[in-house]
Short mmCIF file of C-alpha atoms and ligand atoms in Angstrom, two decimals:
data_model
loop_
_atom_site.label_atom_id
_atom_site.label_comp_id
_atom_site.label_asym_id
_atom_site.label_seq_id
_atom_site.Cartn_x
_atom_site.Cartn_y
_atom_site.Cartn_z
CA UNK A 3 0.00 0.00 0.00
CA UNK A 4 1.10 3.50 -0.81
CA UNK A 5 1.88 5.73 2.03
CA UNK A 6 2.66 10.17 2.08
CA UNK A 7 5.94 9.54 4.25
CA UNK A 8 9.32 11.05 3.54
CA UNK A 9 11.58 8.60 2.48
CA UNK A 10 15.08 10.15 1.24
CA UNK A 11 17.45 11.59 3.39
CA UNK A 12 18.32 14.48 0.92
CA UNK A 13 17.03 18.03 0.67
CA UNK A 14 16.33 18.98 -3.34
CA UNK A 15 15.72 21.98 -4.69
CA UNK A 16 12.59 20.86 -6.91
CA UNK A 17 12.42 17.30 -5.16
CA UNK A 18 9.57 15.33 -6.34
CA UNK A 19 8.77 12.53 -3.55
CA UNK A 20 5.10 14.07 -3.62
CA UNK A 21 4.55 12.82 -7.25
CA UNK A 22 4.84 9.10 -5.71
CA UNK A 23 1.47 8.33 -5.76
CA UNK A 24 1.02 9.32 -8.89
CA UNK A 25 3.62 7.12 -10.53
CA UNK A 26 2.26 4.47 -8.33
CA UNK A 27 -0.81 5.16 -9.98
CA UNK A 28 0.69 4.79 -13.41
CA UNK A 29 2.64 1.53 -12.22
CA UNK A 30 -0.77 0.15 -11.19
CA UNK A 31 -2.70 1.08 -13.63
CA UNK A 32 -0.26 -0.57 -16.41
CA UNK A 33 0.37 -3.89 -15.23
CA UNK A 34 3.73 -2.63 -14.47
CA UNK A 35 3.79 -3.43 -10.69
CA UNK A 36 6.05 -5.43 -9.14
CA UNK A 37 9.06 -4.83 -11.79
CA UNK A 38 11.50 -2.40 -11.95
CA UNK A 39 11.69 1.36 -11.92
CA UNK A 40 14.96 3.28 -13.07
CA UNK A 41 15.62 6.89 -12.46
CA UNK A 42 18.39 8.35 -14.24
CA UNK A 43 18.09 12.04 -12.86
CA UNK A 44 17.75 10.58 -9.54
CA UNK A 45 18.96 13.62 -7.27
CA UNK A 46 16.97 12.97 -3.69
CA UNK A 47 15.50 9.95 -5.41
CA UNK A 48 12.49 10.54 -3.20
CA UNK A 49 10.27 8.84 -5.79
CA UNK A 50 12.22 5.98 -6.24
CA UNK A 51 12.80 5.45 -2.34
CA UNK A 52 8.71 5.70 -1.59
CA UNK A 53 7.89 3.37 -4.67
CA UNK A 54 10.48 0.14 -2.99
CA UNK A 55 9.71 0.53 0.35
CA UNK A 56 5.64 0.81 -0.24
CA UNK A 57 6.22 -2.74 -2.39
CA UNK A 58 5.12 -1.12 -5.61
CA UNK A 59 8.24 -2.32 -7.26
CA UNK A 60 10.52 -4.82 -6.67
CA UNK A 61 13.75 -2.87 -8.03
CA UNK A 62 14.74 0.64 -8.24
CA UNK A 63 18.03 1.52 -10.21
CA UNK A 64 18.93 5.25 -9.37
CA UNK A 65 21.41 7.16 -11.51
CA UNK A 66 22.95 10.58 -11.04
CA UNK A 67 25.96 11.72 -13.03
CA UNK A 68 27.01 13.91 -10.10
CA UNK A 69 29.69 12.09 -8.44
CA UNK A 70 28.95 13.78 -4.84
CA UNK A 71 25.08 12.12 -5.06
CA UNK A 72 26.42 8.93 -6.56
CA UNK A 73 28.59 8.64 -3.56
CA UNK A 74 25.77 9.34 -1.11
CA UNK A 75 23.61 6.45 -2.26
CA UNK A 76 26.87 4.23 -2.58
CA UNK A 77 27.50 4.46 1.07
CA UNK A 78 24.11 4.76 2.21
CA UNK A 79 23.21 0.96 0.99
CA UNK A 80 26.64 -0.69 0.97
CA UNK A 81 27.58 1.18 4.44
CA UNK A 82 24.48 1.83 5.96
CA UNK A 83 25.87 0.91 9.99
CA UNK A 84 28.99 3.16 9.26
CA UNK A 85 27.00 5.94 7.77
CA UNK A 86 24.27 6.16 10.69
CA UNK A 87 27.25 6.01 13.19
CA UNK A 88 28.57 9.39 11.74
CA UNK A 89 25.53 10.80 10.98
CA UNK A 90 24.79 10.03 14.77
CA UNK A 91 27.67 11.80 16.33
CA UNK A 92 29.46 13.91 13.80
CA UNK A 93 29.79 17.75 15.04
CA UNK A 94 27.88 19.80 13.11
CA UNK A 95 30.07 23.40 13.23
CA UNK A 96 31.31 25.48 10.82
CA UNK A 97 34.94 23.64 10.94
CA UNK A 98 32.99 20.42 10.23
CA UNK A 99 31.22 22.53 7.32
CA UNK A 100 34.78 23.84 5.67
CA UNK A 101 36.40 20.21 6.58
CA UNK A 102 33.55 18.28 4.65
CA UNK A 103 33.26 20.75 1.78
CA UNK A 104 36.81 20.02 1.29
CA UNK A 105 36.33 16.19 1.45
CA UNK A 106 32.97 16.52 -0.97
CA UNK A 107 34.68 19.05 -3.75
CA UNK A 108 37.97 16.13 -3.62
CA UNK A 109 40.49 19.04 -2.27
CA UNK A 110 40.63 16.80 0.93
CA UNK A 111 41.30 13.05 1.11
CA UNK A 112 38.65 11.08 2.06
CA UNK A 113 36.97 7.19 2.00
CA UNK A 114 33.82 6.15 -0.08
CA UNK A 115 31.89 6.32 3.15
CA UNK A 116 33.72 9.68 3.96
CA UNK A 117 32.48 11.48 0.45
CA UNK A 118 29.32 10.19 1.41
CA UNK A 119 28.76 11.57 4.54
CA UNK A 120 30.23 15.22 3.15
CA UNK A 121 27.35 15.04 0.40
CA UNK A 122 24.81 14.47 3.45
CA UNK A 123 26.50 17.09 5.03
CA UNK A 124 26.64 19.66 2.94
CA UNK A 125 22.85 18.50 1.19
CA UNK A 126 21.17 19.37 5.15
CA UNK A 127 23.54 22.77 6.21
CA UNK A 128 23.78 24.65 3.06
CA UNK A 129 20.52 27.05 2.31
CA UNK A 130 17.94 25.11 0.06
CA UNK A 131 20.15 21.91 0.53
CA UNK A 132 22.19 23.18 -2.62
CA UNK A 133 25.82 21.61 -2.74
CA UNK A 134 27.14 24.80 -4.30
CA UNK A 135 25.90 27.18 -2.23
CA UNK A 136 26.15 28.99 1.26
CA UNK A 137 25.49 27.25 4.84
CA UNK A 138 22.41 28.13 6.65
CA UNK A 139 22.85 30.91 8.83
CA UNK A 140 25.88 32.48 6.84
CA UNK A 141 29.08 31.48 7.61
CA UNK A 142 29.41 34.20 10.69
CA UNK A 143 26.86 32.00 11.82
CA UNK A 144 24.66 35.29 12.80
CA UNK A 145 21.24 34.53 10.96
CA UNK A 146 18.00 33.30 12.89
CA UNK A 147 18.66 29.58 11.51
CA UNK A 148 21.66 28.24 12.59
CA UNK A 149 23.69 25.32 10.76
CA UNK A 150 22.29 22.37 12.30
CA UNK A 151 18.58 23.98 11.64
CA UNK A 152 17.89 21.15 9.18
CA UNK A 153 20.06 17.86 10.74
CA UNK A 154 17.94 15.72 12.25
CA UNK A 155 20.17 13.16 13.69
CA UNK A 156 17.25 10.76 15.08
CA UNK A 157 15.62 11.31 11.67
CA UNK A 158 17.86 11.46 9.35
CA UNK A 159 19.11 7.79 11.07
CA UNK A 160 15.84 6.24 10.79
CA UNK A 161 15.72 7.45 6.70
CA UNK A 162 18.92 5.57 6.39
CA UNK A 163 18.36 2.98 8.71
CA UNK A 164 14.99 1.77 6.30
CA UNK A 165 17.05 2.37 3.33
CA UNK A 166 19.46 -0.05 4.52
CA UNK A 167 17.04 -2.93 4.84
CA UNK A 168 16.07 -2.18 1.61
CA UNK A 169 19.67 -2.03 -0.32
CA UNK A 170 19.52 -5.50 -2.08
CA UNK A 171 16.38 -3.57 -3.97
CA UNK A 172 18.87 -0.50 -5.02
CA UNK A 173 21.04 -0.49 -7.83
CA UNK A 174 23.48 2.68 -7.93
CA UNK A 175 24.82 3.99 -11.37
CA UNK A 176 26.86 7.14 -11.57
CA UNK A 177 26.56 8.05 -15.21
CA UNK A 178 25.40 9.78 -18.00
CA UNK A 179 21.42 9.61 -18.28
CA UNK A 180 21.71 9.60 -22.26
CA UNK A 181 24.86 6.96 -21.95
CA UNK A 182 22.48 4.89 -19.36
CA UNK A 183 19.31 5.05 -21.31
CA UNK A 184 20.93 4.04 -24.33
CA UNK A 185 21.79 0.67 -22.65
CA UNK A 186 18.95 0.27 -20.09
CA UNK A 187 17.45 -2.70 -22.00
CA UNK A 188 20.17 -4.80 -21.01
CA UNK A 189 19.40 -4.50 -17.26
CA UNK A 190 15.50 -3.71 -17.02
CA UNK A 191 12.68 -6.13 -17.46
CA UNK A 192 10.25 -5.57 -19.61
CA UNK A 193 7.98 -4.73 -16.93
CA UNK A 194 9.66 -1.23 -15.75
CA UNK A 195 8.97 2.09 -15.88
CA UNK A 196 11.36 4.88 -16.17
CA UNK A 197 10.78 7.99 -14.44
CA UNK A 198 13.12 11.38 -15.90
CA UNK A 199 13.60 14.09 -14.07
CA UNK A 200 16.35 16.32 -15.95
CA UNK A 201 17.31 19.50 -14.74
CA UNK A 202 15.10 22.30 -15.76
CA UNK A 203 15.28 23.76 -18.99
CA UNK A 204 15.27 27.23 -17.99
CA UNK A 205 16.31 27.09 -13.91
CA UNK A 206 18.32 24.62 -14.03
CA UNK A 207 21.87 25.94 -14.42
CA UNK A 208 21.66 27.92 -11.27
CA UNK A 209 20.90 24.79 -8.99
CA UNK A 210 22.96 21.50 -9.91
CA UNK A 211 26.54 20.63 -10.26
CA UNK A 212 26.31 19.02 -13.91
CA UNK A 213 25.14 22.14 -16.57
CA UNK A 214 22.91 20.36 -18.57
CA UNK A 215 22.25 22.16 -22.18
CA UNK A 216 20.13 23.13 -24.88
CA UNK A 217 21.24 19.55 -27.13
CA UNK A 218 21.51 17.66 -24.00
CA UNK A 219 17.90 17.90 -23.22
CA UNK A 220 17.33 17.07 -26.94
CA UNK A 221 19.13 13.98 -26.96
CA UNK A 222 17.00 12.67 -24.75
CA UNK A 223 13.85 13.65 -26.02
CA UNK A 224 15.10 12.06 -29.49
CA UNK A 225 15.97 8.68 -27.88
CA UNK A 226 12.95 8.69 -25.62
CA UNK A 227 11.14 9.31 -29.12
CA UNK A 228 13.10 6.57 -31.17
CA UNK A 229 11.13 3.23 -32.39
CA UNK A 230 14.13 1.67 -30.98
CA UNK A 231 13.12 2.85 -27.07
CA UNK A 232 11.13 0.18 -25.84
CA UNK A 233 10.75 1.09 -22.44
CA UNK A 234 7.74 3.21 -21.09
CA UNK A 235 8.32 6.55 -19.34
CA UNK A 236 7.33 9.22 -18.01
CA UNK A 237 9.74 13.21 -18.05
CA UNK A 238 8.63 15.70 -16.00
CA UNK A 239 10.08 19.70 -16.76
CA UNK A 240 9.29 23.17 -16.49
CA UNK A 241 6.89 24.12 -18.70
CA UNK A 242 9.09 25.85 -21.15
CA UNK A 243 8.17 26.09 -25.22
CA UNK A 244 11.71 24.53 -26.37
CA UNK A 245 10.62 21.62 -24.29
CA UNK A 246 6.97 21.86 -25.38
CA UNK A 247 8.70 21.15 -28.95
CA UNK A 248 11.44 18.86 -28.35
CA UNK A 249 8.39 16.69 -26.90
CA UNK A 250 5.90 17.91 -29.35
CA UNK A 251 5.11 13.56 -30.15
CA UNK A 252 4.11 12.89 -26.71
CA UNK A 253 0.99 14.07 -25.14
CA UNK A 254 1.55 17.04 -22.76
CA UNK A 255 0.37 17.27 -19.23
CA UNK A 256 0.88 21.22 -17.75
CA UNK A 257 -0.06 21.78 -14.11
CA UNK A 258 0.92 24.51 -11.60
CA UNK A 259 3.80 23.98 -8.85
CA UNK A 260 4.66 26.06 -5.59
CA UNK A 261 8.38 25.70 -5.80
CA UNK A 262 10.88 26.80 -2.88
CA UNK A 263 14.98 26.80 -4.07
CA UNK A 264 16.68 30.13 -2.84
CA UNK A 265 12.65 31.61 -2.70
CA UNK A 266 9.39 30.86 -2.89
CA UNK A 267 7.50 31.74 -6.73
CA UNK A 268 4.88 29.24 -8.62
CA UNK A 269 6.22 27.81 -11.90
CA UNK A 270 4.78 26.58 -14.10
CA UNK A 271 5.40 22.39 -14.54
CA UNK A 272 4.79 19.61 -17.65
CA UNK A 273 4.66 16.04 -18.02
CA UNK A 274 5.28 13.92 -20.61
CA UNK A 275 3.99 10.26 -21.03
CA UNK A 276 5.53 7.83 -23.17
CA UNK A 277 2.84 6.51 -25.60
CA UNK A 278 3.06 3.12 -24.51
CA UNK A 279 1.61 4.31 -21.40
CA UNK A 280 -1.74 5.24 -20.03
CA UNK A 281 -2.05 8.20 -18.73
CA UNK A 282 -4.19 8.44 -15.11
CA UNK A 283 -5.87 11.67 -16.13
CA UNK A 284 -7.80 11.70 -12.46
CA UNK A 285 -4.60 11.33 -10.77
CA UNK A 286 -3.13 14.21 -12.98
CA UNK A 287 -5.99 16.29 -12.07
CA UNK A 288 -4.96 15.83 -8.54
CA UNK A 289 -1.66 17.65 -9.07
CA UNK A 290 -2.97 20.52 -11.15
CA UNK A 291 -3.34 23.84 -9.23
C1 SAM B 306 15.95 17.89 -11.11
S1 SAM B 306 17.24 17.03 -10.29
C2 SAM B 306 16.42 15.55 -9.84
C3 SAM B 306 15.63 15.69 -8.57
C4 SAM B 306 14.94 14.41 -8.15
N1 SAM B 306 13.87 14.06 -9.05
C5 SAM B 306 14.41 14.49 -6.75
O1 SAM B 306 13.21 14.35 -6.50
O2 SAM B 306 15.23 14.71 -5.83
C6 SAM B 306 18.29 16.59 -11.59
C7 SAM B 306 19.50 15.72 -11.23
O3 SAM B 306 20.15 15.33 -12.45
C8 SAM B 306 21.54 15.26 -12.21
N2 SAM B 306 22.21 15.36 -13.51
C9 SAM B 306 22.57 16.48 -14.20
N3 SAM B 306 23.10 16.15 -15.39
C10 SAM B 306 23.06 14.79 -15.48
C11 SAM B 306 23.44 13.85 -16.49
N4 SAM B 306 24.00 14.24 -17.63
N5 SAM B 306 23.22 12.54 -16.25
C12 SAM B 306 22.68 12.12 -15.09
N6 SAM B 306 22.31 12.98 -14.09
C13 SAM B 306 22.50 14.29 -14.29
C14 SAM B 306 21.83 16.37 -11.25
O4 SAM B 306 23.02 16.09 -10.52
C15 SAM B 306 20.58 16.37 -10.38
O5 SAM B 306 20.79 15.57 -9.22
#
């Protein structure tokens, strides 16, 4: 059974663990439950986490080309005691914050498990959980939130604890979506369904560590598009008309979205579904504002 609960121990700006019950709903409603799911924007992988641990599928393989977030969900399932221990009783000060910077951006030596925790690190004290950007409460340390505001230790434990019981379900890639979808038929069932999440087209340069551009995004529409894809999926972007166009085969879903990264604004969001799918239309009505 589906369930609202926060699975992923990361902060994203744009996360989208509240669209779980909606790819559920897709999973269900094509037959496609109980296979495999593969995200290959994975980020937070909040969907991913929530569609494993409710049963919906049997196997999620999570991808993410940024080496920092790869190394986060390589520890978290293949050191998931080691991890908790840290997470448990690491000081969280601003020497901890300029130590594990320089252990996440490689300018310090440190383990697998090590890079891993400096990714967690860094995702829960730096403003909007951005691995680029500044630590909560400025690094004077002088602002109303300080830099533990957002590390829960009991929490964050418990996230990793469940994902540990769950890591013979995870598959970690760090690589290339476009490189990884072009070979995904040689370790997904037929019974999968891939869910894209590519940084946005417009906002996305600001946020993430890997500039994704203009021909990028159109590589993957064109495989996505290709008789040759056999896989069904499902992209979700911001709504804008280069995207609109790049998709213009597949049947577009627009719906509102309150967004916080940096500030609050509402965007404007679209979905894609890949024609071997059915669409849930009254699920999709759910989500638009
Ligand atoms: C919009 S975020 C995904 C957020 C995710 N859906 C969530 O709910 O947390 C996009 C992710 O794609 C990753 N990325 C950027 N370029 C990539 C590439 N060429 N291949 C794979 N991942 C990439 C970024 O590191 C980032 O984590």
């Amino acid at each position: 059974m589906y369930s609202n609960k926060l699975y992923t121990p990361l902060r994203y700006p744009g996360g989208k663990a509240r669209f779980a019950p909606l790819i559920a709903e897709v999973i269900t409603t094509n037959n496609l439950a109980g296979g495999h799911y593969l995200e290959p924007f994975a980020g937070g992988a909040g969907v991913a986490l929530s569609l494993l641990i409710d049963s919906i599928v049997e196997h999620i393989h999570i991808n993410d080309a940024d080496s920092a977030i790869a190394g986060f969900w390589r520890a978290a399932t293949r050191q998931t005691a080691e991890l908790v221990q840290m997470v448990a009783t690491e000081p969280i000060t601003m020497d901890a914050w300029h130590h594990w910077r320089g252990v996440m951006l490689g300018q310090q030596a440190g383990t697998e498990l090590e890079r891993g925790f400096a990714t967690l690190f860094m995702n829960r004290t730096n403003r909007s959980g951005i691995l680029k950007g500044g630590v909560i409460g400025g690094k004077a340390q002088s602002g109303s939130y300080k830099i533990d505001a957002r590390f829960m230790r009991d929490e964050l434990c418990s996230r990793l604890e469940r994902i540990g019981l769950h890591a013979d379900g995870i598959h970690v890639y760090e690589e290339d979506a476009h490189e990884l979808l072009r070979r995904c038929h040689q370790f997904l069932p037929s019974k999968s369904l891939i869910y894209l999440d590519p940084p946005y087209y417009v906002k996305g340069a600001g946020l993430y560590r890997n500039y994704y551009k203009h021909d990028d995004h159109l590589e993957i529409a064109k495989l996505l598009g290709s008789a040759r894809f056999k896989r069904p999926w499902i992209v979700s972007y911001d709504n804008a008309e280069e995207i609109r166009e790049m998709y213009a085969y597949a049947t577009p879903y627009a719906y509102g979205l309150h967004y916080t990264a940096q500030r609050r604004y509402t965007g404007s969001e679209v979905m894609f579904f890949s024609s071997r799918l059915q669409a849930p239309l009254d699920a999709m009505a759910k989500i638009a504002a």
